[in-house]
CSV table of C-alpha atoms in Angstrom, one decimal:
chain,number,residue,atom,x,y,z
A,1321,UNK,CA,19.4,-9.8,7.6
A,1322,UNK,CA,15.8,-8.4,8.2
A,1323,UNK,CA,15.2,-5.7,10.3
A,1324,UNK,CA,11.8,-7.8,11.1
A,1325,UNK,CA,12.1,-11.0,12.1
A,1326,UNK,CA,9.7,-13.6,10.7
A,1327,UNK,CA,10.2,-17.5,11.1
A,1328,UNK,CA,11.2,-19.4,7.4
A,1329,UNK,CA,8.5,-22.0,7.3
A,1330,UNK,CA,5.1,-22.8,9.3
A,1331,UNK,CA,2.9,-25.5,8.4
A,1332,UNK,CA,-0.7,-26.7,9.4
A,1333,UNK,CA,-3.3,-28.7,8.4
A,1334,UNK,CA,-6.5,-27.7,6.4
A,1335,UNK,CA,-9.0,-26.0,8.6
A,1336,UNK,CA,-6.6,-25.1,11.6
A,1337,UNK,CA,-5.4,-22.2,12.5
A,1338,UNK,CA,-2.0,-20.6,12.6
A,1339,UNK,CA,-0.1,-17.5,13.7
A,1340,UNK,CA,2.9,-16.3,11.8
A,1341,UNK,CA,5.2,-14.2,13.9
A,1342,UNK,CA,6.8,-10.5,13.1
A,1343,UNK,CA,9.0,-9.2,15.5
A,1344,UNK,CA,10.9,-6.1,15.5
A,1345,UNK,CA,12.2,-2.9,17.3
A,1346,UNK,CA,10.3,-0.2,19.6
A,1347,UNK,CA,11.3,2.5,16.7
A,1348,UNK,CA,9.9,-0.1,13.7
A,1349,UNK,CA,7.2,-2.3,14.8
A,1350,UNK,CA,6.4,-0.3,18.3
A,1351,UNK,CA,5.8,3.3,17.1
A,1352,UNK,CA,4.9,2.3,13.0
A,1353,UNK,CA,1.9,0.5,12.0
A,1354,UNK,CA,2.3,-3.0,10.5
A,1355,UNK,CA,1.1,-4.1,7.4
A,1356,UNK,CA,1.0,-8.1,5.8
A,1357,UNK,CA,1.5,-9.5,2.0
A,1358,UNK,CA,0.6,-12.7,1.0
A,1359,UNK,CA,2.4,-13.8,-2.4
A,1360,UNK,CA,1.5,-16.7,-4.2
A,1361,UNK,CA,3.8,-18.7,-6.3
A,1362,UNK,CA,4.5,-16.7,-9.6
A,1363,UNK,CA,2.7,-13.5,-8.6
A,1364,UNK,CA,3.1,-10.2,-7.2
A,1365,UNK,CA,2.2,-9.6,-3.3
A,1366,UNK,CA,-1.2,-8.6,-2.3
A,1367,UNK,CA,-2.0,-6.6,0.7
A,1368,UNK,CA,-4.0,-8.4,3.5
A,1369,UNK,CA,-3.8,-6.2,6.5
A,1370,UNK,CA,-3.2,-2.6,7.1
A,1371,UNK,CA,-2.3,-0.5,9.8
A,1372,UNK,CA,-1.9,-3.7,12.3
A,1373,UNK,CA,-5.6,-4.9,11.9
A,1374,UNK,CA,-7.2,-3.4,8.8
A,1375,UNK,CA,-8.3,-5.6,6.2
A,1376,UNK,CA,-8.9,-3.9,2.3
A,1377,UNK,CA,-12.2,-4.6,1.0
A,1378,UNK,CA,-12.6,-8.5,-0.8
A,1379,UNK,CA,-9.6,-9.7,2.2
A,1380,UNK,CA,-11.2,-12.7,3.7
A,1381,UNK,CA,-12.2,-12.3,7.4
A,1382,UNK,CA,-10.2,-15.2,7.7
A,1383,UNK,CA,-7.3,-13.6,8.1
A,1384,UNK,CA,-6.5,-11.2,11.0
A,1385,UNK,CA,-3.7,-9.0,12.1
A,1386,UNK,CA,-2.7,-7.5,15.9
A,1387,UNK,CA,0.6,-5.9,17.3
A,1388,UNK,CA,1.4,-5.9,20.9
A,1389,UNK,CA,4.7,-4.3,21.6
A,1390,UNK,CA,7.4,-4.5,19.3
A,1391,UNK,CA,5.8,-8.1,17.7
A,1392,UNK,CA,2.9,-8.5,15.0
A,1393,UNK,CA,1.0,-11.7,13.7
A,1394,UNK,CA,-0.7,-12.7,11.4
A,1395,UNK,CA,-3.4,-14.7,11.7
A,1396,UNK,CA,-5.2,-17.4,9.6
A,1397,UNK,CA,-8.3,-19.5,10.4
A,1398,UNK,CA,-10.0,-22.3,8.3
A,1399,UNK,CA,-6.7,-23.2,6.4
A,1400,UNK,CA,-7.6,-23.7,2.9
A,1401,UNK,CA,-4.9,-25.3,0.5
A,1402,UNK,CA,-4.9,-22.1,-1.4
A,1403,UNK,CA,-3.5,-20.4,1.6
A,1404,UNK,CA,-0.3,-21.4,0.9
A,1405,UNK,CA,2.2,-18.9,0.1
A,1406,UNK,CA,4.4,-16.8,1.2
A,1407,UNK,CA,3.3,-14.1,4.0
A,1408,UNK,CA,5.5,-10.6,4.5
A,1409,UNK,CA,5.0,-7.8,7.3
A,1410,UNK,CA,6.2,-5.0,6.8
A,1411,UNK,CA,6.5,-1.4,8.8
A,1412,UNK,CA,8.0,1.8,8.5
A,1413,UNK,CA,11.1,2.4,10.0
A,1414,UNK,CA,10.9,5.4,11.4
A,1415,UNK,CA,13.4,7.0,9.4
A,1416,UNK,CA,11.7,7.0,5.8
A,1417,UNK,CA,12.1,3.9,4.8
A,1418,UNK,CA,9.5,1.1,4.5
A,1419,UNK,CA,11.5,-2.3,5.8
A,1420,UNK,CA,10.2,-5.7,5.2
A,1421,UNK,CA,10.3,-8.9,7.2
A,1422,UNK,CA,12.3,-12.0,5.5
A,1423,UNK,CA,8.7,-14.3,4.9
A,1424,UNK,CA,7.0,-16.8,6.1
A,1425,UNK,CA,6.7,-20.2,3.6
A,1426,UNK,CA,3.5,-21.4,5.0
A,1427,UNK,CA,2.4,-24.9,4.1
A,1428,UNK,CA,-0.8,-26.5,4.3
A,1429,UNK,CA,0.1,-30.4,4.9
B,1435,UNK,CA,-6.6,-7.3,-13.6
B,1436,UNK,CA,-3.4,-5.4,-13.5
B,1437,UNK,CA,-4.6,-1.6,-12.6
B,1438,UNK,CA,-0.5,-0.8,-12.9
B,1439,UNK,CA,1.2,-1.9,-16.2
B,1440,UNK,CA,5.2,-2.3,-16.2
B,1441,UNK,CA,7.1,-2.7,-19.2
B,1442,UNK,CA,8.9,-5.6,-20.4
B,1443,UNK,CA,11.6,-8.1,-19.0
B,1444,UNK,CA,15.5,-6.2,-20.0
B,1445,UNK,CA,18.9,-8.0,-19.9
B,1446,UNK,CA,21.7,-5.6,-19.1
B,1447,UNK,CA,25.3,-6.2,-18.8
B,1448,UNK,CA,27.1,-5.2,-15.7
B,1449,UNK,CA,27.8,-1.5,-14.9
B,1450,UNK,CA,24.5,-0.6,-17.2
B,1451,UNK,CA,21.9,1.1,-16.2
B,1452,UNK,CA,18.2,-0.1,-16.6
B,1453,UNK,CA,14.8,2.0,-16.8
B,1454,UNK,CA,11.5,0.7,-16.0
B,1455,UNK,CA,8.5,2.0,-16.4
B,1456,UNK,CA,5.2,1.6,-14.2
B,1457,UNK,CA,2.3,3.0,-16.3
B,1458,UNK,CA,-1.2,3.8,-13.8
B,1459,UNK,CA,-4.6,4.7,-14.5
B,1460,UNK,CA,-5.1,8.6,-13.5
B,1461,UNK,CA,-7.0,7.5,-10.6
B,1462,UNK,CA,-4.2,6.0,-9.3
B,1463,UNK,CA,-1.9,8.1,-10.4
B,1464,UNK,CA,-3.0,11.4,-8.2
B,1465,UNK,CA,-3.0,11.1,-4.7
B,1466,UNK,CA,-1.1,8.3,-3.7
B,1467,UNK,CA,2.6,7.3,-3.8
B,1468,UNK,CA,4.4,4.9,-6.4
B,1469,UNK,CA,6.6,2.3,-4.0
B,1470,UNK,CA,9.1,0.2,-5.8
B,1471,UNK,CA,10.4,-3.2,-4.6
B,1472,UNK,CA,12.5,-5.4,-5.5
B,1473,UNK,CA,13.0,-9.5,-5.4
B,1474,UNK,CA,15.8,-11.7,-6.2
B,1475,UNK,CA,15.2,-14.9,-7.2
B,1476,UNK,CA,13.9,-17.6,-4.7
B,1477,UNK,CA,14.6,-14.3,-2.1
B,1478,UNK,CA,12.4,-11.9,0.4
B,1479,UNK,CA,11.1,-8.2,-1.0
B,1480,UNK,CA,13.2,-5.4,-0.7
B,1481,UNK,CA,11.6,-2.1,-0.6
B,1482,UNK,CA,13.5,0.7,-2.6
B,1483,UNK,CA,11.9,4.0,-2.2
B,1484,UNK,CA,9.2,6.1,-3.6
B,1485,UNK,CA,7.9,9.1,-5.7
B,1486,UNK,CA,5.2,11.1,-5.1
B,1487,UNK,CA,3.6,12.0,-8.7
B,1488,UNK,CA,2.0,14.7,-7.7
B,1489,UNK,CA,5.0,17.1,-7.5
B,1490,UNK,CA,7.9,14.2,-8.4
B,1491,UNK,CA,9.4,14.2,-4.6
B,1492,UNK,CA,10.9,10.9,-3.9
B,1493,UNK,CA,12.5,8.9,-1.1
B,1494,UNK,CA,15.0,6.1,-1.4
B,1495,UNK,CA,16.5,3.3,0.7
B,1496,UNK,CA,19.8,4.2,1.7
B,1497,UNK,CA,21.0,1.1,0.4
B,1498,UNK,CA,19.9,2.6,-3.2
B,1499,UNK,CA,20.3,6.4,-2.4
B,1500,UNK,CA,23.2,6.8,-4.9
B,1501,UNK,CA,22.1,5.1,-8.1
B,1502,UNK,CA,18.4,4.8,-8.1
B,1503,UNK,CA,16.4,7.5,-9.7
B,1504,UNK,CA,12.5,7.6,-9.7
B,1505,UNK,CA,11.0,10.1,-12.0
B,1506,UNK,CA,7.4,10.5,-13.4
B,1507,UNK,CA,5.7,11.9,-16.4
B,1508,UNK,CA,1.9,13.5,-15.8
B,1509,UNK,CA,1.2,13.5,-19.5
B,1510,UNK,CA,1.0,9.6,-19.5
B,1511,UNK,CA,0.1,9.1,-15.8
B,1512,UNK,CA,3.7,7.0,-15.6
B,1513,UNK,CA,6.3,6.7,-13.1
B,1514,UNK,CA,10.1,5.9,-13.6
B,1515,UNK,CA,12.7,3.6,-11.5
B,1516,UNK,CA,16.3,4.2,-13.2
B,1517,UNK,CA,18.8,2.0,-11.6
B,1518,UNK,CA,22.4,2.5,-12.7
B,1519,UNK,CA,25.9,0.4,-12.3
B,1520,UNK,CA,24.3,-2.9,-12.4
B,1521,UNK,CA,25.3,-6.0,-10.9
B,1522,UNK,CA,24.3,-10.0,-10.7
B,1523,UNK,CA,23.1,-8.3,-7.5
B,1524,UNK,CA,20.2,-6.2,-9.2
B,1525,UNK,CA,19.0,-9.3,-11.2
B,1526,UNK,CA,15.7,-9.5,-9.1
B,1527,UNK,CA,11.8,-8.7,-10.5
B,1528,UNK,CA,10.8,-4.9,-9.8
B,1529,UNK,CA,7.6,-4.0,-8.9
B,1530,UNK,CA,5.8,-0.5,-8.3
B,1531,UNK,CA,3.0,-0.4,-6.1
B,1532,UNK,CA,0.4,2.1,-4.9
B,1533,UNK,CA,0.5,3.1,-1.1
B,1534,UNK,CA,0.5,5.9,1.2
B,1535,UNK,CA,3.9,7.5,2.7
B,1536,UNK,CA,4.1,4.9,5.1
B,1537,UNK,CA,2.9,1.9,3.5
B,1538,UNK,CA,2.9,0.0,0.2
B,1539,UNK,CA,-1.0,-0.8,-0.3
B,1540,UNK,CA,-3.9,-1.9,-2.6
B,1541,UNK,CA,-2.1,-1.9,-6.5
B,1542,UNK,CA,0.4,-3.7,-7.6
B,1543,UNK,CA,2.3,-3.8,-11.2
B,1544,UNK,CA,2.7,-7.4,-12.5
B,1545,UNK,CA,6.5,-7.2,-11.9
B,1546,UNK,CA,9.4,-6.9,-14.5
B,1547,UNK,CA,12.4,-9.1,-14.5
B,1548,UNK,CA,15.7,-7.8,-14.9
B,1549,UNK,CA,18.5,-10.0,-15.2
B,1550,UNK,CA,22.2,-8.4,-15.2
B,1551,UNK,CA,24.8,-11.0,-16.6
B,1552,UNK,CA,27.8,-10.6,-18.6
């Protein structure tokens, strides 16, 4: 059981927009930054955001992140079929240790 | 293109011990932590700890605190995860990973399975 709480499965169609959820504690989420993975089938994660809304250089702006509280998302825009994959958030504990959420499966019907 | 190069997939037998090895270019090798984590098949990451190469300090998750070892070696820019008294448990694929104290960033290894089984 996760520390941070994501939701197993979201789906959407091509071109919408979704939000996929992260929720933690005051000493995780509220006082850490957040950051987001998205892993494609077969491959290691890659970083898409960074300290709650940072994207690293060649992230599409597509994809956005905020924290309000002790919850994150994730956002995506423009669904592409190559979006799907699975979507981590992670955060410091507080305690020295890096804790990540369960995932997101995110389909794209 | 894989900027961090792990070494190869190991079968071990329970209550082995396993050493991976995570080898970086020197740009990546000063200057920012070496994060490993873990995931077992069809499962979520699990974030393990971390060394600092620059003087060898390291950090682990309690869950790993007494059997994981992380080590590096400056002559050949490469850092170390040593994981001992295996179980079906540890069969998972290990990553290392670039990042800051905090956070597990930009580089990632290409993973390396280990699968514990009698």
């Amino acid at each position: 059981q996760s520390v941070l709480t994501q939701p197993p499965s979201v789906s959407a169609a091509p071109g919408q927009k979704v939000a996929l959820s992260c929720s933690g504690s005051n000493s995780v989420i509220g006082n850490n930054y957040v950051s987001w993975y998205q892993q494609l089938p077969g491959t290691a994660p890659k970083l898409l955001i960074y300290e709650n809304n940072k994207r690293p250089s060649g992230v599409p702006g597509r994809f956005s992140g905020s924290k309000s509280g002790t919850s994150a998302t994730l956002g995506i825009t423009g669904l592409q079929p190559g979006d799907e994959a699975d979507y981590y958030c992670a955060a410091w504990d507080g305690s020295l240790s890096v804790v990540f959420g369960g995932g997101t499966k995110l389909t794209v019907l | 293109q894989v900027q961090l190069l792990q070494s190869g997939a190991e079968v071990k037998k329970p209550g082995a011990s396993v050493k991976v090895s995570c080898k970086a270019p020197k740009y990546l090798f000063t200057g920012f932590y070496m994060h490993w984590v873990r995931q077992a098949p069809g499962q979520g990451l699990e974030w393990m700890g971390w060394i600092n190469p620059d003087n060898g300090g390291a950090k682990y998750a309690q869950k790993f605190q007494a059997r994981v070892t992380m080590t590096r070696d400056t002559s050949v820019t490469t850092v170390y995860m040593d994981l001992s008294g295996l179980t079906s448990d540890d069969t998972a694929v290990y990553y290392c990973a670039t990042g800051d104290m905090t956070t597990v960033r930009d580089y990632w290894g290409q993973g390396t399975l280990v699968a514990v089984s009698s």
